[in-house]
Coordinates of C-alpha atoms in Angstrom, one line a residue:
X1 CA -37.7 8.5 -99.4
X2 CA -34.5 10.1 -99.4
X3 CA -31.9 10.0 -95.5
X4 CA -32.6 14.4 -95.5
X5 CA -36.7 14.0 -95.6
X6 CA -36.4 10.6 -93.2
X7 CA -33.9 13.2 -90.8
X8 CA -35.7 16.0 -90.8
X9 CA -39.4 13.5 -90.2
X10 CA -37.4 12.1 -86.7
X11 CA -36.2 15.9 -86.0
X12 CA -39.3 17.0 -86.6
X13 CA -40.8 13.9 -83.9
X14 CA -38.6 14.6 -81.0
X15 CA -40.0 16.6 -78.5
X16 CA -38.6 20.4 -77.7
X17 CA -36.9 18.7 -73.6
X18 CA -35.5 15.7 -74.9
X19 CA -32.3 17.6 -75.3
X20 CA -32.4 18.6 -71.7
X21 CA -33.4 15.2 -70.7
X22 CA -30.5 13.6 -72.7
X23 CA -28.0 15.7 -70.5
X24 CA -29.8 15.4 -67.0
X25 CA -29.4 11.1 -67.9
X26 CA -25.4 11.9 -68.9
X27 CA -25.3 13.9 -66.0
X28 CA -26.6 11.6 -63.6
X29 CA -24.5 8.8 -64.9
X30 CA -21.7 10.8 -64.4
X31 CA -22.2 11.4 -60.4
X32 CA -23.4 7.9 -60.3
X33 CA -20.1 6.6 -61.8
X34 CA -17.8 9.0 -59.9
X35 CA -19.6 8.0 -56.5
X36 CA -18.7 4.2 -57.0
X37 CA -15.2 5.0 -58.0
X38 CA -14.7 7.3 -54.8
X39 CA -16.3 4.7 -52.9
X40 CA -14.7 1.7 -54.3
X41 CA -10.8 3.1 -55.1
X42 CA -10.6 6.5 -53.2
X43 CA -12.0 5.4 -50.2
X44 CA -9.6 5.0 -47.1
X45 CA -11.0 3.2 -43.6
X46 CA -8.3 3.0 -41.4
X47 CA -9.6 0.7 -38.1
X48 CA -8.5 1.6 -34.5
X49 CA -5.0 0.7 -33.0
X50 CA -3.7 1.2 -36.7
X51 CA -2.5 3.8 -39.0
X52 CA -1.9 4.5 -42.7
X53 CA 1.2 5.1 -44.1
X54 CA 1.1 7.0 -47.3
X55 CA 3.6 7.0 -50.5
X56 CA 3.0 9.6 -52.9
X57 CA 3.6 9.0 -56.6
X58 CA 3.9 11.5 -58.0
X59 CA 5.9 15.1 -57.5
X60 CA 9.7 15.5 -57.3
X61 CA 12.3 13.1 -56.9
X62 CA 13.6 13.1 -53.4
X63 CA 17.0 13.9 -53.5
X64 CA 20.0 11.6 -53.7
X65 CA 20.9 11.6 -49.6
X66 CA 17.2 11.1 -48.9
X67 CA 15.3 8.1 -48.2
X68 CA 11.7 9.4 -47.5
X69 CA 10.1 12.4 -49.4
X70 CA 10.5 15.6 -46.9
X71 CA 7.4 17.0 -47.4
X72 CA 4.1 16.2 -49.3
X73 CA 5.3 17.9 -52.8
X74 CA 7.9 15.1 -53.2
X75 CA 7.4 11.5 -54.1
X76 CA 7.9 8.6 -51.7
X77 CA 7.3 7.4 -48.2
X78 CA 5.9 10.3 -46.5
X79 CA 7.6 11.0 -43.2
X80 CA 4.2 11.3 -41.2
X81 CA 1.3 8.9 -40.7
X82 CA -2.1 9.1 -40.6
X83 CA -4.6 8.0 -37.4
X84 CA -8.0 6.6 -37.3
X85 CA -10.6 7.5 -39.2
X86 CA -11.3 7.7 -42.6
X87 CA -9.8 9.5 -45.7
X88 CA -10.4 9.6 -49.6
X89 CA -7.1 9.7 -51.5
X90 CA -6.8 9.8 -55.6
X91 CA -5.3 6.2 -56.4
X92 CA -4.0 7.9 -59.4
X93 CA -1.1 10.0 -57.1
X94 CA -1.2 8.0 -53.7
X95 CA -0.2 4.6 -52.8
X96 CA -1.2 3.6 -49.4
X97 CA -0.9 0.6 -46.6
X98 CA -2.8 0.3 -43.2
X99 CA -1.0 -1.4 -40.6
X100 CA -1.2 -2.0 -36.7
X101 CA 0.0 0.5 -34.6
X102 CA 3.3 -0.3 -32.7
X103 CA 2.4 -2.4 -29.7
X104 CA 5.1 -2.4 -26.6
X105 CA 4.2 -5.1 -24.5
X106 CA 4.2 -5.2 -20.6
X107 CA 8.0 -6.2 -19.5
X108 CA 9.7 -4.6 -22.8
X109 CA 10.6 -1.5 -23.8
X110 CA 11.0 -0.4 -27.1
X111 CA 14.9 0.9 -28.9
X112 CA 14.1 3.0 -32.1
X113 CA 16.5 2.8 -35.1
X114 CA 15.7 5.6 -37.0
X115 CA 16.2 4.9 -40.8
X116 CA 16.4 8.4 -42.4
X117 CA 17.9 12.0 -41.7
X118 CA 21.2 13.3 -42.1
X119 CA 24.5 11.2 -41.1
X120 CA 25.5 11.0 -37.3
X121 CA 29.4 11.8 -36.9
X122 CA 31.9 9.8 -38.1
X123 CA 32.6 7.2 -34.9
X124 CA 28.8 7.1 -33.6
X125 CA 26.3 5.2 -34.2
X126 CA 23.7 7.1 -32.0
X127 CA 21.2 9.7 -33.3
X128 CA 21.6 12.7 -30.3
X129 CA 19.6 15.2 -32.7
X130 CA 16.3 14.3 -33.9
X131 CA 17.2 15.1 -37.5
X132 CA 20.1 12.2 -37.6
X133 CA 19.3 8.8 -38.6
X134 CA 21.0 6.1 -36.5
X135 CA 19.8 4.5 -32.8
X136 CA 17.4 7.0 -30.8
X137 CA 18.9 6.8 -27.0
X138 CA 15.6 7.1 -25.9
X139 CA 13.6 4.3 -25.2
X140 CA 9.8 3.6 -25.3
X141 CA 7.8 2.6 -22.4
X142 CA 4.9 -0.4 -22.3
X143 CA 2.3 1.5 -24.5
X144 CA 0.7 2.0 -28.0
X145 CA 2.5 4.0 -30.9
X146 CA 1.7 6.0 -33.8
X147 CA 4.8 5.3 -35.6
X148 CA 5.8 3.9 -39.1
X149 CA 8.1 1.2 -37.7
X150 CA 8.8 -2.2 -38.2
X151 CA 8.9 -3.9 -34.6
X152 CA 11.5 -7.4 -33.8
X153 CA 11.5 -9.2 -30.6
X154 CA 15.1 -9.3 -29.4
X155 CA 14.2 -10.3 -25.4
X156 CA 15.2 -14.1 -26.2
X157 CA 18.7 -13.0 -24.6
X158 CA 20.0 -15.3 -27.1
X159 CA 21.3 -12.4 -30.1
X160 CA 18.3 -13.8 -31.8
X161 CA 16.1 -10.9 -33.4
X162 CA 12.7 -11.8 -34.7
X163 CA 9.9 -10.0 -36.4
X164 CA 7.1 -9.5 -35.0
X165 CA 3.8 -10.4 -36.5
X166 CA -0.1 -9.6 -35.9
X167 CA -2.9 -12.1 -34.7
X168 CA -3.4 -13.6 -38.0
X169 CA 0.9 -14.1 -38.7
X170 CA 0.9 -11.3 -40.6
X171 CA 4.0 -9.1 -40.7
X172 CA 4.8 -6.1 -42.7
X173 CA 4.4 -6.8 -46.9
X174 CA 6.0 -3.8 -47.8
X175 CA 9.2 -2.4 -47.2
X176 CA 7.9 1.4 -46.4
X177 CA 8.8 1.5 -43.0
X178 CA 11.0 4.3 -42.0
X179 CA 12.1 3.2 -38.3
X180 CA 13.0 -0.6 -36.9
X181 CA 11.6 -1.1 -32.9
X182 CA 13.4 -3.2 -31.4
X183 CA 11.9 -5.2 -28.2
X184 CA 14.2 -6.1 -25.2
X185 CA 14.1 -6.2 -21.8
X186 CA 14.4 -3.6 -19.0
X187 CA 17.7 -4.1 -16.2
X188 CA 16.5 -5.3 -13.1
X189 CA 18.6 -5.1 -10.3
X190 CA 17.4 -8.0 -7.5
X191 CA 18.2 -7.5 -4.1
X192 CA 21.7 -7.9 -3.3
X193 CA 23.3 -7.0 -6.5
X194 CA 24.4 -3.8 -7.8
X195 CA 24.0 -2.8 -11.7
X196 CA 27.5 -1.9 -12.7
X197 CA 26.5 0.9 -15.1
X198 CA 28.9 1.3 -18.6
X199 CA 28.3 3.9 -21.4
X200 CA 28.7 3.0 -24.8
X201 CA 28.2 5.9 -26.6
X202 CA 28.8 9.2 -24.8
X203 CA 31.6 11.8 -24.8
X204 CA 35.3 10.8 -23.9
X205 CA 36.0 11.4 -20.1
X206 CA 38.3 14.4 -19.5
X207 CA 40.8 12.4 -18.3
X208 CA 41.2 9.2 -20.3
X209 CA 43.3 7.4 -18.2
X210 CA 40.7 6.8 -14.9
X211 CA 39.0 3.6 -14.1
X212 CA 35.8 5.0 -13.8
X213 CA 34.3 7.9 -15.0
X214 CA 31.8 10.5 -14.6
X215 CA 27.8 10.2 -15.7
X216 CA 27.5 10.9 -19.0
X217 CA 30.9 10.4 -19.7
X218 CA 32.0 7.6 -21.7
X219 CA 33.7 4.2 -19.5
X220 CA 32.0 2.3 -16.6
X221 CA 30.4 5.0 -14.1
X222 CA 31.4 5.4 -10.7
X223 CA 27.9 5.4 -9.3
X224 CA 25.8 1.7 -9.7
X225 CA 22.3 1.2 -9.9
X226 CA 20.5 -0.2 -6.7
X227 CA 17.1 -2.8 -6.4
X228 CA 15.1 -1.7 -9.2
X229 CA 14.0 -2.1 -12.7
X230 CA 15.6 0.3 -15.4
X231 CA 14.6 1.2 -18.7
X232 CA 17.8 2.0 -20.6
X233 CA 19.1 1.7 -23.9
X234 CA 21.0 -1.3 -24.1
X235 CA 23.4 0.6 -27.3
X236 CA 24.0 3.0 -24.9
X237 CA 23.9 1.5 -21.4
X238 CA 25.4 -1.8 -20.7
X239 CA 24.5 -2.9 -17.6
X240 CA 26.2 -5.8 -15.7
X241 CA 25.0 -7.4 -12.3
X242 CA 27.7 -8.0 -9.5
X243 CA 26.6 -10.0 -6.7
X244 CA 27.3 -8.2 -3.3
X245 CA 26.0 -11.0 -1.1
X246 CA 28.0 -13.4 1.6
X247 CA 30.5 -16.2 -0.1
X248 CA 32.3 -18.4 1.4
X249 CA 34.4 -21.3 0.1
X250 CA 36.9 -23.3 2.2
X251 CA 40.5 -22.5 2.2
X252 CA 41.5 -26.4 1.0
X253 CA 39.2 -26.6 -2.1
X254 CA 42.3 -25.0 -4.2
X255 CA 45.0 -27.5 -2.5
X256 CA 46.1 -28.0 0.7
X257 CA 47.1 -24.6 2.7
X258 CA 50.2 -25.8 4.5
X259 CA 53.4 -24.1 5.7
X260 CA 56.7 -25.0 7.8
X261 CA 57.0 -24.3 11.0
X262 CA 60.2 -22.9 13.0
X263 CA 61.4 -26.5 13.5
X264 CA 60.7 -27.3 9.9
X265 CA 57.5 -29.2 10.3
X266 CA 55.2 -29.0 7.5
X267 CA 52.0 -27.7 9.1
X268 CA 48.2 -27.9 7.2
X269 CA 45.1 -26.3 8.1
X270 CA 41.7 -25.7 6.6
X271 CA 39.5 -22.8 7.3
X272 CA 36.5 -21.0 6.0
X273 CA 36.5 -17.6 4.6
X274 CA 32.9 -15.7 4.1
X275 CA 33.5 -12.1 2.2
X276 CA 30.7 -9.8 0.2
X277 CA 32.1 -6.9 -2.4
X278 CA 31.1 -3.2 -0.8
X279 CA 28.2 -2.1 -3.0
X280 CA 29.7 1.3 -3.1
X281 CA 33.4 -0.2 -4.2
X282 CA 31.7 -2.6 -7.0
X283 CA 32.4 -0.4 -10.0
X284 CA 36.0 -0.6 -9.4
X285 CA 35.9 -4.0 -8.2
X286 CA 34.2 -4.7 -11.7
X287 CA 37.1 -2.7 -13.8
X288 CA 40.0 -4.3 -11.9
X289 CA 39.5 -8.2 -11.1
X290 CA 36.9 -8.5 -13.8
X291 CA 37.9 -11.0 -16.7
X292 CA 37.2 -10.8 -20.5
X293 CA 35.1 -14.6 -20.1
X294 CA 33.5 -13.5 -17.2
X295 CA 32.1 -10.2 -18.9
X296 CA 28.4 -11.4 -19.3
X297 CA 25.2 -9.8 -18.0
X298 CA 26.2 -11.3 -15.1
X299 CA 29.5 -10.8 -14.0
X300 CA 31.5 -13.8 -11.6
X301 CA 34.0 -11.6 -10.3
X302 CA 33.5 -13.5 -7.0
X303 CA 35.6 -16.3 -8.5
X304 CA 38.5 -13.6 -9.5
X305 CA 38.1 -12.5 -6.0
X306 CA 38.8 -15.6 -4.6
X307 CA 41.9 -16.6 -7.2
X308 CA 42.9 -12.6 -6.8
X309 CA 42.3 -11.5 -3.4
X310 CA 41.7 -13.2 -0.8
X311 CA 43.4 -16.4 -1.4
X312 CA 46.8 -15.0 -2.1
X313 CA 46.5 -12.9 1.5
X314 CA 45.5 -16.1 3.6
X315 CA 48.4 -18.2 1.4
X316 CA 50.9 -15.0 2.5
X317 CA 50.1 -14.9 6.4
X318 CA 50.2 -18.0 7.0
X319 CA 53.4 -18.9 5.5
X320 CA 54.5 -15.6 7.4
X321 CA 52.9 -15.9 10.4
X322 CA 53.1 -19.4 10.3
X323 CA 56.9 -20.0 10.4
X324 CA 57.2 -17.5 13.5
X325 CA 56.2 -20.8 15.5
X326 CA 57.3 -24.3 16.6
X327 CA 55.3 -27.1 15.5
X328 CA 53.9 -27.8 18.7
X329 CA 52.5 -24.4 19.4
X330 CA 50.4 -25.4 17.1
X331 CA 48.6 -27.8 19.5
X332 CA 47.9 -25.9 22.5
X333 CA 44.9 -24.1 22.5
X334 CA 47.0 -20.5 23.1
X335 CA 48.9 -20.1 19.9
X336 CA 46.1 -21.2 17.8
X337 CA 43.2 -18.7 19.3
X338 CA 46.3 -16.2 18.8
X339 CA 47.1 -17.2 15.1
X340 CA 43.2 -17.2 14.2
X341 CA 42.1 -13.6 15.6
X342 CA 45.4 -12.1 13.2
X343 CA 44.2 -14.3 10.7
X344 CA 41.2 -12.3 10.4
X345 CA 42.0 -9.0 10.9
X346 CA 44.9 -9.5 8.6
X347 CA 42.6 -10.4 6.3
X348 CA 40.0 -8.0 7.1
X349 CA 42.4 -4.8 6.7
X350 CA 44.1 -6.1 3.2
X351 CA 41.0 -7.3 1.7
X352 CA 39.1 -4.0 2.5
X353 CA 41.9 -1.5 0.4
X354 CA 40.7 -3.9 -2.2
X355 CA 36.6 -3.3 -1.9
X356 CA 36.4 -6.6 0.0
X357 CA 34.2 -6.7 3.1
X358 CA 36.1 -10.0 4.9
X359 CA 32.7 -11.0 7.2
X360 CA 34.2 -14.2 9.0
X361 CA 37.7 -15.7 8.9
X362 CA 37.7 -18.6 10.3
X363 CA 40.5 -21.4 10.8
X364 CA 38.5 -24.5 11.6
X365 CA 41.2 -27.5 11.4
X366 CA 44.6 -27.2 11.9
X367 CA 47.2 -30.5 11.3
X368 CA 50.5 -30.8 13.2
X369 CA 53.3 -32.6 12.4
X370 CA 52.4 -36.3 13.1
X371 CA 56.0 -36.8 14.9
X372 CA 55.5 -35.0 17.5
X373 CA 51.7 -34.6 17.6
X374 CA 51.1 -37.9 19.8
X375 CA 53.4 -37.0 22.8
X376 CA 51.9 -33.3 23.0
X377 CA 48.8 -35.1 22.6
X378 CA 49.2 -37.4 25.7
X379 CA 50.7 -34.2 27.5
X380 CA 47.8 -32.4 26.9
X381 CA 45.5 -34.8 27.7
X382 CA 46.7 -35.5 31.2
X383 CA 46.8 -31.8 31.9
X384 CA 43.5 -31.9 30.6
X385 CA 42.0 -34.6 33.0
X386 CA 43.9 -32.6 35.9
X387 CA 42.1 -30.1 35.2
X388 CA 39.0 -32.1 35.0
X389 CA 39.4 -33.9 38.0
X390 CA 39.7 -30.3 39.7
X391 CA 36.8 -29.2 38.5
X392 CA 35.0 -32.1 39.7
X393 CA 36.3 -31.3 42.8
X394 CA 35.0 -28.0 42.3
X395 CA 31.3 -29.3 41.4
X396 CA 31.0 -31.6 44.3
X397 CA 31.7 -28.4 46.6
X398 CA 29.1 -26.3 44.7
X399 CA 26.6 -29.5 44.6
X400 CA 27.2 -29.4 48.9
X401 CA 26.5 -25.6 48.9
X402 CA 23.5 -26.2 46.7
X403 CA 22.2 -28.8 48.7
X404 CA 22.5 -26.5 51.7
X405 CA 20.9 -24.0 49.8
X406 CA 18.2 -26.1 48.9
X407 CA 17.2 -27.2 52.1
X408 CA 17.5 -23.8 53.4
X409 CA 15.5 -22.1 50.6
X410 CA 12.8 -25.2 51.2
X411 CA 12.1 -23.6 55.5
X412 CA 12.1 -20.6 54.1
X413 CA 9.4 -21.6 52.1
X414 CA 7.7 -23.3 54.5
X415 CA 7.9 -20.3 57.0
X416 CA 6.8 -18.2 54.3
X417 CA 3.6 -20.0 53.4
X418 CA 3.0 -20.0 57.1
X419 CA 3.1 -16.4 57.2
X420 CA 1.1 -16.1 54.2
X421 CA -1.6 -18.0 56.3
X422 CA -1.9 -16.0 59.3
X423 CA -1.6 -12.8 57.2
X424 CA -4.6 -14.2 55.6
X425 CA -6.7 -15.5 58.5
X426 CA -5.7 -12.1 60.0
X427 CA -6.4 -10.0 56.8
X428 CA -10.2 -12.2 56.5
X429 CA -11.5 -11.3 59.9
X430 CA -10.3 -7.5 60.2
X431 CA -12.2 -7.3 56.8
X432 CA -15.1 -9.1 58.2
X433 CA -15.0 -6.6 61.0
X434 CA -15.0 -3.6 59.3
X435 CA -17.4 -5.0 56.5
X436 CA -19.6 -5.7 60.1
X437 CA -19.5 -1.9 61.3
X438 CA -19.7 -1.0 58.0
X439 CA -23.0 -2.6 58.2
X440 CA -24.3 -1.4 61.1
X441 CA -23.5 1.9 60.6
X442 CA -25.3 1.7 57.3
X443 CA -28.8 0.6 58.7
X444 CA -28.0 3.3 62.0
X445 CA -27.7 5.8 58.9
X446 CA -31.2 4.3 57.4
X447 CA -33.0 4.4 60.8
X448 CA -32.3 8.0 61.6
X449 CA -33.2 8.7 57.8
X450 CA -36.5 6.8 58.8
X451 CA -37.0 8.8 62.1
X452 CA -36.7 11.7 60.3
X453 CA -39.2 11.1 57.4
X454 CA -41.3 9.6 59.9
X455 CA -41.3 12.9 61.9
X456 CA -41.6 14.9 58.7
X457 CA -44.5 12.7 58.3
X458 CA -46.2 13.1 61.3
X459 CA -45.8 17.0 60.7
X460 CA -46.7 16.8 57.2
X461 CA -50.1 15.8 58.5
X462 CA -50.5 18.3 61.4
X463 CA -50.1 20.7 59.2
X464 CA -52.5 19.7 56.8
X465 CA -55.4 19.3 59.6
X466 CA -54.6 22.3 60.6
X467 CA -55.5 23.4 57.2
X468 CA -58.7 21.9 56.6
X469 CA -59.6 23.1 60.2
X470 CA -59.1 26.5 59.5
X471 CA -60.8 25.9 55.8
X472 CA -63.8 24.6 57.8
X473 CA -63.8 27.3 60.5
X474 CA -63.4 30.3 57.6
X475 CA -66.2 28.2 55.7
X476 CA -68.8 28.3 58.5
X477 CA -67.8 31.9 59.6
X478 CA -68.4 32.8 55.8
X479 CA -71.8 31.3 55.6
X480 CA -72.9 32.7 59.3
X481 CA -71.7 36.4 58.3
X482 CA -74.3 35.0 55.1
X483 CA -77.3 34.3 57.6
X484 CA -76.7 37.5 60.0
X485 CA -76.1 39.7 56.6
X486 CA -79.4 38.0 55.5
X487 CA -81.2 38.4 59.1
X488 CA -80.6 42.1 59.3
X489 CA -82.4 42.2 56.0
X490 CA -85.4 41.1 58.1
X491 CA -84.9 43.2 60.4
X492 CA -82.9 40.9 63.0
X493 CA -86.0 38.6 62.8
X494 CA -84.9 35.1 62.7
X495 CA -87.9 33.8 62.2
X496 CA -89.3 36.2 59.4
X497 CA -86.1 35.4 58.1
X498 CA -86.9 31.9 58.4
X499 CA -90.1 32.1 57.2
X500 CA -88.9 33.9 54.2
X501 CA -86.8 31.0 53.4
X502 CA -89.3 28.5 53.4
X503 CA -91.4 30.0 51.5
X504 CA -89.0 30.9 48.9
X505 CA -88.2 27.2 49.0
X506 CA -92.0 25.9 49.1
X507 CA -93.4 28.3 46.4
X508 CA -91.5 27.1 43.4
X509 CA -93.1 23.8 44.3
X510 CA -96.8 24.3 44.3
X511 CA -98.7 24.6 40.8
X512 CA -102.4 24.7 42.7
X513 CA -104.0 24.1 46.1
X514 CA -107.1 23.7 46.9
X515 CA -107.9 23.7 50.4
X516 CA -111.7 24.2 51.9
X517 CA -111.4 24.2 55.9
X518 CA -109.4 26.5 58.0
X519 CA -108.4 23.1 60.0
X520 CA -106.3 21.4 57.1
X521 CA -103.2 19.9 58.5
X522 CA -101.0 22.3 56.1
X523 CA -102.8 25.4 57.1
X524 CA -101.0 24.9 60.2
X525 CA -97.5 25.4 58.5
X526 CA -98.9 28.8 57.0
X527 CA -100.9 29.4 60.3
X528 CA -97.9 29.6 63.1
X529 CA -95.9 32.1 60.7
X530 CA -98.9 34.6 60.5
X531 CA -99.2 34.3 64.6
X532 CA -95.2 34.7 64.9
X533 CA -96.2 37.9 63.1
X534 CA -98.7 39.1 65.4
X535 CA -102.5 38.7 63.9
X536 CA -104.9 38.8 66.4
X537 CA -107.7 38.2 63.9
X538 CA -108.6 35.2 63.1
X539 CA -108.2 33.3 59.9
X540 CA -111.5 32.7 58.1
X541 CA -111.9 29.5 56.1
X542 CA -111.3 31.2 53.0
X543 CA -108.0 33.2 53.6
X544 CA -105.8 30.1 53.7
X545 CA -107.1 29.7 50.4
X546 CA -106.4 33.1 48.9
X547 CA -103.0 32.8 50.6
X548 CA -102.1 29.8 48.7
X549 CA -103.3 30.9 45.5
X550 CA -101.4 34.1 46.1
X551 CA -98.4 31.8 46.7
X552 CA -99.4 29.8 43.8
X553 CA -98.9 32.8 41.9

């Protein structure tokens, strides 16, 4: 059989859908394939607390002064990121990376370093406009961050900077970050320090050749920052401490502090000197005394104060003042009370030009000249026992008087109690008088109270007999106006009234009577009320009968 007759047999076979059912299959292959390739290679799930950062590959170049694609139409790092969610991208024309979100811990803040935009003038390195690349002057705060950054830990103090990396020790694996965070610490200011403020990066002051400038201005700031914790740039802001509490130091712990006297004795002394910086004078005690060494985050200018200030005006007034004197001035009490109080205000009025606050100045030893030190010695110590022995004197005159005293405050006493006592026994039985009357007077008060209810009583009573009397009396005259009301009805005739009554009263009673002799005892009842009316006849056997069946009835 030749291939046309075997074709056209199989054409001829085939049903008039398999055509249809051919295309439907293709069809549904196709939707099935381009489901699993959306799902497995287009398919974008971008977890919470991250973000996806997106480079696009294909599109125009980005220009030659560029570093991220400016908008979506370019190729490159895009400049924006995307949040949580999820997206479908062609893997063909993006290029993509999820990564944490930028984390500032508690106790940090954050310094951005932008890595793209235009140049920042020549001279700065701080980006003041948002479109310049360079260090942002704002800082971030404790928090979470949707930006495309690369964060290093720089708060070891140390110059140290080190990347930052997630739970699993994981750091960035590309380089398509557009911004480096930097973590550091904020300034805090404990209490008795001041934060000597100094800007970095600001505009020139209008006068350039000030110690301290204005805020904003570039130079060390005139105002300080007090207790508190600060969030600033540290590019920007440089911060140092200066300690404004009390020091002291001793005045020998440089050498000894000596000077000759009037008669050429070489005179010592030692002394302790306790000074603070003004809080409002440490900028400019910071600028002037403040060494390149000691230019730290924490700034010793009490040591330059010492070596600066205040030593050099205690080394000049004593050798001054000093020499004004004989050596043995310097033994009596006198001269030295005098040369201590101007030793301290001398102090206290140079030191305070200077931003010095001189507290105490105090000269606690002072050495004279061993030659002549023994005899003023002596001199002094027998003036010193006169004096004693006068005072002694003294005492055993005030110890008399205070015996004297004593005794006399002791009868005094002793009167007093006395008195106390017969006040009392006097005060206890006047109360127990008056609390006696008081008594008396009381049950007087409840016996006439008793009288009177009594007679109230008494009253009470009369008058209610008299009530019931006159209830009684208007109750019997009430029922015998009844009875004459009910006698005139007979006529006046109390006894037909009478007889009426009982016989209203008997009647109800009797049902039958049967009665055959005129001498029954009962007839006698019936008889006397028929005489009382005045019947002559005489009653036959048979009429008592009648009459009490006429009752009966």
């Amino acid at each position: 059989m030749s291939r046309d007759v075997r074709r056209s047999q199989t054409s001829a076979s085939l049903p008039p859908w398999a055509p249809f059912a051919l295309g439907g299959a293709l069809l549904v292959g196709g939707a099935l394939f381009a489901a699993i390739f959306v799902w497995s290679f287009c398919l974008v799930n971008v977890p919470r607390e991250h973000l996806l950062v997106l480079t696009k590959k294909t599109g125009k170049p980005i220009p030659n002064n560029a570093e991220i694609a400016p908008d979506r139409t370019y190729q490159g790092v895009q400049p924006d990121v995307i949040g949580e969610g999820r997206y479908y991208y062609n893997p063909w024309v993006w290029d993509w990376e999820v990564v944490p979100q930028v984390q500032i811990p508690e106790g940090t803040m954050g310094v951005r370093i932008r890595l793209h935009g235009d140049e920042p003038p020549s001279g700065h390195i701080v980006a003041w406009k948002e479109t310049e690349k360079g260090i942002v002057p704002e800082v971030l705060v404790p928090g979470r961050y949707s930006i495309n950054a690369k964060v290093f830990d720089c708060t070891k103090g140390n110059g140290t900077r080190v990347e930052v990396r997630n739970e699993y020790g994981q750091g960035r694996s590309r380089e398509n970050y557009i911004e480096i965070i930097e973590l550091h610490r904020p300034v805090t200011v404990p209490g008795g320090f001041v934060g000597v403020v100094t800007n970095l990066s600001a505009p020139l002051p209008a006068d350039p050749n000030t110690l301290l400038t204005e805020k904003d201005c570039r130079g060390v700031e005139k105002e300080s920052l007090g207790l508190g914790t600060y969030t600033l740039n540290p590019y920007v802001h440089k911060v140092v401490l200066v300690d404004c509490r009390s020091q002291r130091f001793n005045l020998s712990t440089d050498g000894d502090m000596g000077f000759p006297s009037k008669d050429g004795f070489w005179v010592t002394l030692d002394g302790v000197i306790e000074f603070r910086v003004k809080e409002e004078d440490a900028p400019r005690v910071f600028v002037i005394y403040n060494d390149v060494e000691n230019d730290t985050v924490t700034a010793r200018v009490d040591e330059e104060i010492i070596k600066k200030i205040v030593l050099p005006n205690a080394r000049s007034f004593c050798r001054l003042r000093g020499s004004d004197h004989s050596g043995r001035d310097f033994i009596s009490g006198v001269t030295r009370k005098k040369f201590q109080e101007d030793f301290q205000q001398e102090l206290v009025e140079r030191c305070s030009q200077e931003g010095i606050e001189i507290v105490q100045a105090l000269i606690t030893k002072i050495y004279p000249p061993q030659q002549i030190a023994e005899p003023v010695r002596m001199k002094q110590i027998a003036v010193e026992q006169r004096q004693q022995y006068s005072r002694e004197l003294l005492q055993q005159e005030s110890e008399k008087k205070l015996a004297m005293e004593t005794q006399l405050n002791e009868r005094k006493q002793v009167l007093v109690e006395a008195e106390k006592q017969v006040v009392k026994v006097v005060t206890s039985a006047t109360q127990g008088q008056e609390v006696a009357l008081i008594e008396a007077q009381q049950r007087l008060k409840v016996a006439e109270l008793e009288l009177q209810a009594a007679e109230d009583l008494a009253a009470a009573i009369m008058s209610r007999g008299e009530a019931e009397a006159k209830v009684v009396e208007f109750g019997n005259t009430a029922e015998a106006a009844g009875w004459k009301k009910a006698v005139e009805a007979y006529g006046g005739n109390g006894d037909e009234y009478a007889r009426g009554v009982m016989l209203s009263k008997l009647a109800p009673a009797f049902r039958a009577m049967m009665i055959n002799t005129a001498d029954s005892p009962i007839m006698d009842i019936f008889r006397q009320y028929d005489q009382g009316a005045g019947a002559t006849q005489p009653v036959s056997s048979e009429t008592p009968a009648k009459t009490a069946a006429a009752g009966n009835k």
